[in-house]
Short mmCIF file of C-alpha atoms and ligand atoms in Angstrom, two decimals:
data_model
loop_
_atom_site.label_atom_id
_atom_site.label_comp_id
_atom_site.label_asym_id
_atom_site.label_seq_id
_atom_site.Cartn_x
_atom_site.Cartn_y
_atom_site.Cartn_z
CA MET A 816 76.28 78.54 55.69
CA VAL A 817 77.46 79.58 52.51
CA THR A 818 79.93 77.21 51.18
CA ASP A 819 82.67 78.40 49.78
CA ILE A 820 83.92 77.93 46.16
CA LYS A 821 87.39 77.08 46.94
CA THR A 822 86.52 74.35 49.13
CA LEU A 823 84.93 72.43 45.90
CA THR A 824 87.43 69.54 44.22
CA ARG A 825 87.10 69.70 40.14
CA GLU A 826 84.60 66.49 40.63
CA ALA A 827 82.27 68.23 43.02
CA LEU A 828 81.96 71.27 40.55
CA GLU A 829 81.47 68.70 36.80
CA ALA A 830 79.04 67.16 39.55
CA GLN A 831 76.84 70.81 39.75
CA PHE A 832 77.15 71.33 36.58
CA THR A 833 75.70 68.52 35.32
CA VAL A 834 73.03 69.48 37.51
CA TRP A 835 72.46 72.74 36.62
CA GLN A 836 72.79 71.12 32.97
CA GLN A 837 75.59 73.38 32.61
CA PRO A 838 78.21 72.44 29.12
CA VAL A 839 81.02 70.88 31.68
CA TYR A 840 84.00 72.80 29.71
CA ARG A 841 82.83 75.76 32.09
CA VAL A 842 84.07 73.53 34.68
CA GLY A 843 88.00 74.41 33.45
CA GLN A 844 87.11 78.09 32.84
CA LEU A 845 85.72 78.26 36.20
CA LEU A 846 88.86 76.63 37.58
CA GLU A 847 91.03 79.09 35.01
CA TRP A 848 88.69 81.76 36.97
CA LEU A 849 90.24 80.66 40.20
CA TYR A 850 93.83 79.63 40.58
CA ALA A 851 95.92 80.65 37.72
CA ARG A 852 93.77 83.96 37.34
CA ARG A 853 93.04 84.44 40.85
CA ALA A 854 89.54 85.95 40.68
CA THR A 855 88.38 87.97 43.89
CA GLU A 856 85.20 88.61 41.88
CA TRP A 857 82.95 86.30 39.59
CA ASP A 858 82.30 89.44 37.47
CA ALA A 859 85.35 89.11 36.29
CA MET A 860 84.50 85.95 35.42
CA THR A 861 83.93 87.52 32.02
CA ASN A 862 83.71 84.19 29.42
CA LEU A 863 81.16 82.46 32.05
CA PRO A 864 77.90 83.89 31.21
CA LYS A 865 76.49 86.45 33.29
CA ALA A 866 72.87 83.63 34.70
CA LEU A 867 75.68 80.58 35.11
CA ARG A 868 77.52 83.81 37.22
CA GLU A 869 74.61 84.67 39.09
CA LEU A 870 74.05 80.79 39.98
CA LEU A 871 77.04 80.81 41.25
CA ARG A 872 76.82 83.79 43.31
CA GLN A 873 73.69 82.55 45.13
CA HIS A 874 75.11 79.54 45.82
CA TYR A 875 78.51 80.20 46.34
CA SER A 876 80.95 82.17 48.64
CA LEU A 877 84.19 83.39 46.95
CA HIS A 878 86.22 84.54 50.28
CA THR A 879 89.60 86.36 49.86
CA LEU A 880 91.51 87.69 53.16
CA GLU A 881 92.58 90.65 53.99
CA LEU A 882 95.98 91.74 54.88
CA LEU A 883 96.24 93.42 57.65
CA ARG A 884 99.75 93.82 58.38
CA LYS A 885 102.85 93.14 57.12
CA GLN A 886 106.37 92.09 58.04
CA GLY A 887 110.19 91.98 56.44
CA SER A 888 111.32 93.45 53.63
CA GLU A 889 111.49 92.45 49.62
CA ASP A 890 114.60 90.36 49.85
CA SER A 891 114.61 89.00 53.03
CA THR A 892 111.08 86.75 54.88
CA GLN A 893 107.87 87.63 54.79
CA LYS A 894 105.06 87.79 57.40
CA PHE A 895 101.53 88.82 56.43
CA LEU A 896 98.55 88.89 59.13
CA TRP A 897 95.30 88.15 56.78
CA LYS A 898 92.17 89.26 59.05
CA LEU A 899 89.41 86.76 58.16
CA ALA A 900 85.40 87.20 57.28
CA ASP A 901 84.33 86.28 61.28
CA GLY A 902 87.10 89.18 61.96
CA SER A 903 89.85 85.88 63.71
CA LEU A 904 93.55 86.58 62.56
CA VAL A 905 96.73 84.04 60.62
CA GLU A 906 100.31 85.28 60.26
CA SER A 907 101.85 83.25 57.00
CA VAL A 908 105.56 83.22 56.41
CA LEU A 909 106.95 83.81 52.81
CA ILE A 910 110.56 83.18 52.63
CA PRO A 911 112.63 83.23 49.89
CA ALA A 912 114.83 81.17 47.78
CA ASN A 913 116.85 79.03 50.57
CA PRO A 914 118.45 76.01 49.03
CA ALA A 915 116.88 72.40 50.35
CA LEU A 916 115.73 74.09 53.44
CA TYR A 917 113.19 71.59 53.28
CA GLY A 918 112.36 71.05 49.65
CA GLU A 919 115.17 69.38 47.59
CA ALA A 920 117.13 71.41 44.93
CA SER A 921 116.87 75.41 45.20
CA ASP A 922 113.48 76.33 46.81
CA ARG A 923 111.94 79.52 45.12
CA HIS A 924 109.45 81.14 47.48
CA THR A 925 108.62 78.84 50.15
CA LEU A 926 104.69 79.79 52.13
CA CYS A 927 104.31 78.50 56.33
CA VAL A 928 101.34 78.92 55.94
CA SER A 929 98.92 78.36 59.37
CA THR A 930 95.61 76.02 60.30
CA GLN A 931 94.03 77.31 63.01
CA VAL A 932 93.58 79.85 64.23
CA GLY A 933 94.55 80.04 68.00
CA CYS A 934 96.85 76.40 69.56
CA ALA A 935 95.21 73.81 71.67
CA TYR A 936 97.84 71.47 71.78
CA GLY A 937 99.98 74.30 74.41
CA CYS A 938 104.09 74.02 73.73
CA LYS A 939 105.70 76.25 76.36
CA PHE A 940 107.71 78.37 74.11
CA CYS A 941 105.41 79.04 71.40
CA ALA A 942 103.61 82.06 70.95
CA SER A 943 100.34 80.09 68.87
CA GLY A 944 99.00 78.59 71.85
CA LEU A 945 99.44 80.97 73.83
CA ASP A 946 95.87 82.42 74.07
CA GLY A 947 94.31 78.67 73.42
CA TRP A 948 92.18 77.38 70.10
CA LYS A 949 90.03 79.94 68.67
CA ARG A 950 88.56 77.41 65.76
CA ASN A 951 90.15 75.66 62.67
CA LEU A 952 90.50 77.25 58.79
CA ASN A 953 88.32 75.76 56.06
CA ALA A 954 90.12 74.39 53.07
CA SER A 955 89.55 78.17 51.03
CA GLU A 956 91.06 79.84 54.27
CA ILE A 957 94.25 77.59 53.66
CA ILE A 958 94.35 77.91 49.71
CA GLU A 959 93.63 80.95 50.39
CA GLN A 960 96.55 82.13 52.22
CA VAL A 961 98.73 80.98 48.77
CA PHE A 962 96.83 82.90 46.44
CA SER A 963 96.24 86.52 49.00
CA VAL A 964 99.83 86.22 49.00
CA GLU A 965 100.24 85.91 45.33
CA ARG A 966 98.32 88.29 44.58
CA TRP A 967 100.09 90.13 47.14
CA HIS A 968 103.14 90.33 44.85
CA GLU A 969 101.49 90.72 41.48
CA GLN A 970 100.58 94.00 42.45
CA GLN A 971 103.93 95.04 44.13
CA LEU A 972 105.25 93.89 40.27
CA LYS A 973 102.30 96.55 39.07
CA THR A 974 103.58 99.47 40.91
CA ALA A 975 106.43 98.81 40.10
CA GLY A 976 106.37 98.53 36.20
CA GLN A 977 107.49 94.70 35.95
CA PRO A 978 105.53 92.68 33.91
CA LYS A 979 103.34 89.68 35.68
CA PRO A 980 105.38 86.81 36.15
CA ALA A 981 105.30 83.47 33.55
CA GLN A 982 105.64 81.18 36.73
CA ARG A 983 103.85 81.05 40.68
CA LEU A 984 105.49 82.79 43.07
CA VAL A 985 105.53 80.02 45.87
CA ASP A 986 106.49 76.39 44.54
CA ASN A 987 107.34 75.21 48.12
CA LEU A 988 104.73 75.10 51.69
CA VAL A 989 105.18 73.94 54.76
CA ILE A 990 102.56 73.68 56.67
CA MET A 991 103.61 74.87 59.69
CA GLY A 992 102.51 78.61 61.03
CA MET A 993 99.78 78.68 63.25
CA GLY A 994 98.18 76.21 64.71
CA GLU A 995 98.46 72.52 64.91
CA PRO A 996 97.71 71.05 61.21
CA LEU A 997 96.52 67.32 61.89
CA ALA A 998 94.63 68.50 64.40
CA ASN A 999 92.61 69.88 61.50
CA TYR A 1000 93.09 67.12 59.15
CA ASP A 1001 90.11 66.59 57.00
CA ASN A 1002 90.28 70.46 56.22
CA LEU A 1003 94.26 70.41 55.39
CA ILE A 1004 93.90 67.13 53.52
CA GLY A 1005 91.27 68.98 51.02
CA ALA A 1006 92.61 71.87 51.01
CA LEU A 1007 96.46 70.06 49.94
CA ARG A 1008 94.09 68.22 47.18
CA ILE A 1009 93.24 71.53 45.01
CA LEU A 1010 96.73 72.99 45.70
CA ASN A 1011 98.00 70.03 44.52
CA ALA A 1012 95.93 68.94 41.56
CA PRO A 1013 96.82 70.87 37.99
CA TRP A 1014 94.14 72.39 37.59
CA GLY A 1015 94.83 74.50 41.54
CA GLY A 1016 97.46 74.87 42.41
CA GLY A 1017 100.32 72.83 40.76
CA ILE A 1018 102.34 72.95 43.41
CA GLY A 1019 103.96 69.11 43.64
CA ALA A 1020 103.41 67.16 47.00
CA ARG A 1021 107.13 66.35 47.09
CA LYS A 1022 107.09 69.87 48.22
CA ILE A 1023 104.62 70.12 50.83
CA THR A 1024 106.00 70.04 54.20
CA ILE A 1025 103.38 69.01 56.49
CA SER A 1026 104.43 69.53 60.39
CA THR A 1027 103.34 68.14 63.42
CA SER A 1028 103.61 68.07 67.19
CA GLY A 1029 103.08 64.11 67.28
CA LEU A 1030 99.24 63.01 67.07
CA VAL A 1031 100.35 59.57 66.45
CA PRO A 1032 97.12 58.55 64.74
CA GLN A 1033 96.76 61.50 62.41
CA ILE A 1034 100.35 60.62 61.29
CA ARG A 1035 99.37 56.97 61.01
CA ARG A 1036 96.37 58.19 58.19
CA LEU A 1037 98.08 60.51 56.71
CA ALA A 1038 100.52 57.29 55.57
CA ALA A 1039 96.91 56.07 54.10
CA GLU A 1040 96.64 59.29 51.90
CA PRO A 1041 98.56 58.15 48.23
CA LEU A 1042 99.97 62.31 48.34
CA GLN A 1043 103.84 62.09 48.74
CA PHE A 1044 104.14 64.69 51.38
CA ARG A 1045 106.92 65.65 53.46
CA LEU A 1046 106.45 64.95 56.84
CA ALA A 1047 108.70 67.59 59.83
CA ILE A 1048 107.97 66.53 63.68
CA SER A 1049 108.92 69.50 65.72
CA LEU A 1050 110.63 67.09 68.16
CA HIS A 1051 112.34 70.17 70.41
CA GLY A 1052 113.57 66.91 72.74
CA ALA A 1053 115.43 63.94 72.48
CA THR A 1054 114.66 62.22 75.50
CA ASP A 1055 111.20 62.07 77.14
CA ALA A 1056 112.62 64.56 79.67
CA VAL A 1057 112.73 67.09 77.69
CA ARG A 1058 110.03 67.36 75.23
CA GLU A 1059 107.65 66.68 77.99
CA ARG A 1060 109.34 70.04 79.71
CA LEU A 1061 108.04 71.48 76.36
CA MET A 1062 105.77 69.56 74.36
CA PRO A 1063 102.60 68.50 76.67
CA ILE A 1064 101.47 66.13 74.06
CA ASN A 1065 105.06 63.99 75.21
CA ARG A 1066 103.01 63.05 77.75
CA LYS A 1067 100.03 61.44 75.56
CA TYR A 1068 102.02 59.76 72.15
CA PRO A 1069 106.08 59.33 74.17
CA LEU A 1070 108.48 59.20 71.82
CA ARG A 1071 109.03 55.55 71.62
CA GLU A 1072 105.00 56.06 70.12
CA LEU A 1073 106.09 59.01 67.77
CA LEU A 1074 108.88 57.06 66.31
CA ALA A 1075 107.25 54.05 65.84
CA ALA A 1076 104.59 56.24 63.88
CA CYS A 1077 107.25 57.34 61.98
CA GLU A 1078 109.10 54.61 60.97
CA ASP A 1079 105.78 52.96 60.23
CA TYR A 1080 105.54 56.43 57.60
CA GLN A 1081 108.90 56.34 56.29
CA LYS A 1082 107.56 52.23 55.73
CA VAL A 1083 105.49 53.36 53.09
CA LYS A 1084 106.63 56.83 51.69
CA GLY A 1085 109.85 55.86 51.81
CA ARG A 1086 110.88 59.69 52.13
CA MET A 1087 113.48 61.34 55.33
CA ILE A 1088 111.88 62.82 57.91
CA THR A 1089 112.88 66.17 59.22
CA PHE A 1090 112.97 66.93 62.65
CA GLU A 1091 113.16 70.71 64.26
CA TYR A 1092 114.46 71.25 66.56
CA ILE A 1093 113.88 74.62 68.69
CA LEU A 1094 117.90 74.97 70.50
CA ILE A 1095 116.72 76.65 73.78
CA ALA A 1096 119.21 77.71 76.01
CA GLY A 1097 119.17 75.55 79.45
CA VAL A 1098 116.05 73.24 78.20
CA ASN A 1099 117.03 71.30 75.73
CA ASP A 1100 120.71 72.86 73.85
CA GLY A 1101 123.12 70.55 76.63
CA LEU A 1102 125.23 68.23 75.14
CA ASP A 1103 123.79 65.07 76.69
CA GLN A 1104 120.45 65.53 74.26
CA VAL A 1105 123.45 65.16 71.57
CA ARG A 1106 123.53 61.04 71.08
CA PRO A 1107 119.41 60.58 72.12
CA LEU A 1108 119.01 62.81 68.99
CA ALA A 1109 121.59 61.16 66.56
CA ALA A 1110 120.79 58.55 67.62
CA LEU A 1111 116.91 59.13 66.44
CA THR A 1112 118.13 60.11 63.20
CA LYS A 1113 119.57 57.18 61.99
CA LYS A 1114 116.71 54.78 63.20
CA LEU A 1115 114.63 57.05 61.19
CA PHE A 1116 116.23 58.02 58.10
CA ALA A 1117 115.95 61.53 59.05
CA LYS A 1118 117.08 65.27 59.21
CA VAL A 1119 117.58 67.81 62.13
CA ASN A 1120 116.54 71.35 61.23
CA LEU A 1121 118.59 73.40 64.49
CA ILE A 1122 116.52 76.68 64.96
CA PRO A 1123 118.10 79.18 67.47
CA TYR A 1124 114.77 80.30 69.15
CA ASN A 1125 113.26 83.93 69.23
CA GLN A 1126 111.69 85.48 72.44
CA VAL A 1127 107.85 85.55 72.72
CA GLU A 1128 107.10 87.72 75.09
CA GLY A 1129 106.04 86.40 78.14
CA LEU A 1130 107.77 83.50 78.32
CA PRO A 1131 110.73 82.68 79.72
CA TRP A 1132 113.20 81.07 77.75
CA GLU A 1133 116.20 81.97 75.30
CA ARG A 1134 118.05 81.66 72.93
CA PRO A 1135 121.55 79.79 73.32
CA ASP A 1136 124.46 82.36 71.57
CA GLU A 1137 126.21 81.48 67.94
CA ALA A 1138 129.23 79.51 70.28
CA ALA A 1139 126.32 76.90 71.73
CA GLN A 1140 124.55 76.63 68.83
CA GLU A 1141 126.92 75.76 66.98
CA LYS A 1142 128.67 73.54 69.76
CA PHE A 1143 125.40 71.51 69.57
CA LEU A 1144 125.35 71.20 65.51
CA ALA A 1145 128.96 70.26 65.28
CA ALA A 1146 128.67 67.37 68.24
CA LEU A 1147 124.99 66.41 66.16
CA GLU A 1148 127.79 65.84 62.76
CA GLN A 1149 130.74 63.94 65.25
CA GLU A 1150 127.96 61.43 65.56
CA LYS A 1151 127.57 61.67 61.92
CA ALA A 1152 123.71 62.96 62.23
CA VAL A 1153 122.90 65.52 59.46
CA ALA A 1154 121.77 68.55 61.07
CA THR A 1155 121.38 72.34 59.97
CA LEU A 1156 121.58 74.94 61.59
CA ARG A 1157 119.35 78.52 60.61
CA ARG A 1158 122.09 81.44 61.01
CA GLU A 1159 120.59 84.05 59.01
CA LYS A 1160 119.21 87.33 60.09
CA GLY A 1161 116.56 87.23 58.23
CA HIS A 1162 113.42 84.20 59.95
CA ASP A 1163 113.87 86.17 63.10
CA ILE A 1164 110.01 87.29 61.85
CA ASP A 1165 109.53 84.11 61.36
CA ALA A 1166 110.30 82.32 64.80
CA ALA A 1167 108.11 83.60 67.01
CA CYS A 1168 104.89 82.01 64.65
CA GLY A 1169 102.00 83.32 66.37
CA GLN A 1170 103.62 86.85 67.62
CA LEU A 1171 102.72 89.26 64.88
CA ARG A 1172 99.19 88.05 65.75
CA LEU A 1173 98.49 88.33 69.21
CA LYS A 1174 100.78 91.79 69.74
CA THR A 1175 98.16 92.86 67.01
CA GLU A 1176 94.70 91.68 69.48
CA ARG A 1177 96.60 92.70 72.12
CA GLU A 1178 96.01 96.29 70.23
CA LEU A 1179 93.25 96.14 69.06
CA GLU A 1180 92.02 95.55 72.63
CA LEU A 1181 92.81 98.55 73.76
CA LYS A 1182 91.87 100.76 70.88
CA GLU A 1183 88.51 98.98 70.94
CA ALA A 1184 88.59 99.75 75.12
CA GLY A 1185 90.22 103.40 74.24
CA GLU A 1186 87.07 104.07 72.13
CA GLN A 1187 84.65 102.91 74.81
CA LYS A 1188 86.23 105.16 76.84
CA ILE A 1189 85.68 108.37 75.00
CA VAL A 1190 82.10 106.64 73.87
CA LYS A 1191 81.69 106.92 77.53
CA ALA A 1192 83.10 110.11 78.21
CA GLU A 1193 80.81 112.21 75.50
CA THR A 1194 77.81 110.36 76.83
CA GLY A 1195 78.36 110.98 79.85
CA ASP A 1196 77.37 106.84 80.88
S1 SF4 B 365 104.19 74.73 68.81
FE1 SF4 B 365 103.33 73.97 67.21
S2 SF4 B 365 101.78 72.70 67.81
FE2 SF4 B 365 102.76 73.89 69.83
S3 SF4 B 365 101.48 75.31 70.37
FE3 SF4 B 365 102.69 75.73 69.00
S4 SF4 B 365 101.69 75.95 67.20
FE4 SF4 B 365 100.28 74.87 69.18
#
């Protein structure tokens, strides 16, 4: 398989250019085309000599993602469904400026990125895992979600007759889309190093939040990474009994072990951890979860993001009504826990992550079955 150019670091490219007897400043020019100008074709790189472009073309691929569908309007959360080179589908979600959703003060635009096609972890409320795991994304496919959204944005501005933006569109990343990020550890960290590098995406490590359903060994591995990523835990239950009902991973790594790993992470990084907590009616929204959840936040210097559940077709769970959501939040605050409740309607499309992909795959299957039927009818087979 041909290596995608966007899986390589500056150092790796410099080593290759030395072998090719190309001056090192050419690497800077190439990186400028790849990451600042977001070029999609070798021939666009006009200040690189033709012979060098040919060498690059022969040795590397330069993949982009194909936008298959988009949901949501310009001023709200927007969901992008991408088609990868092998036909697999993944989603990314662009969340507009929202004070302190994950980062510090006001975030300009946060992009929620996928790391796998499907997911093997089978959380009971999640659409991403419904058809199981298909494959890991490579570093370039993770990186390209950011650049493809920015290219799309630029195109929108161009169509509207507006100038190119002076700043990047995406300045916050949450690694929380389809897949368990830490199960694709090496490709994820490879992608994040490039997205963080000044010659690459230039997104500060503290503006990158990695979410996990609770892979304890990988949390410890992440603690040893030099970059200061933020950590979010998909908690969804404050006791083993409730968490196990929703997340099979809890049987392998029960809360005690998960929290010990989080504590160690925090000792090294010294940063606040976020607990994601999807509120599901009659499952984890009872007041019996409030005290243990508040105790966890205090023990860990963590905050809770409460996210009202969004119905997934084919799954039995329901969203609690607004009064129940507010009651849960108020009870947490009474226990002196730091918590926020996601109230914005614009986020509705992203909560049921993985649904757009499933829906589109089913539609494509139906279309294919229909076409086969027509061919059979025409040929009489
Ligand atoms: S919530 Fe995350 S880890 Fe769980 S099945 Fe969905 S994508 Fe996988």
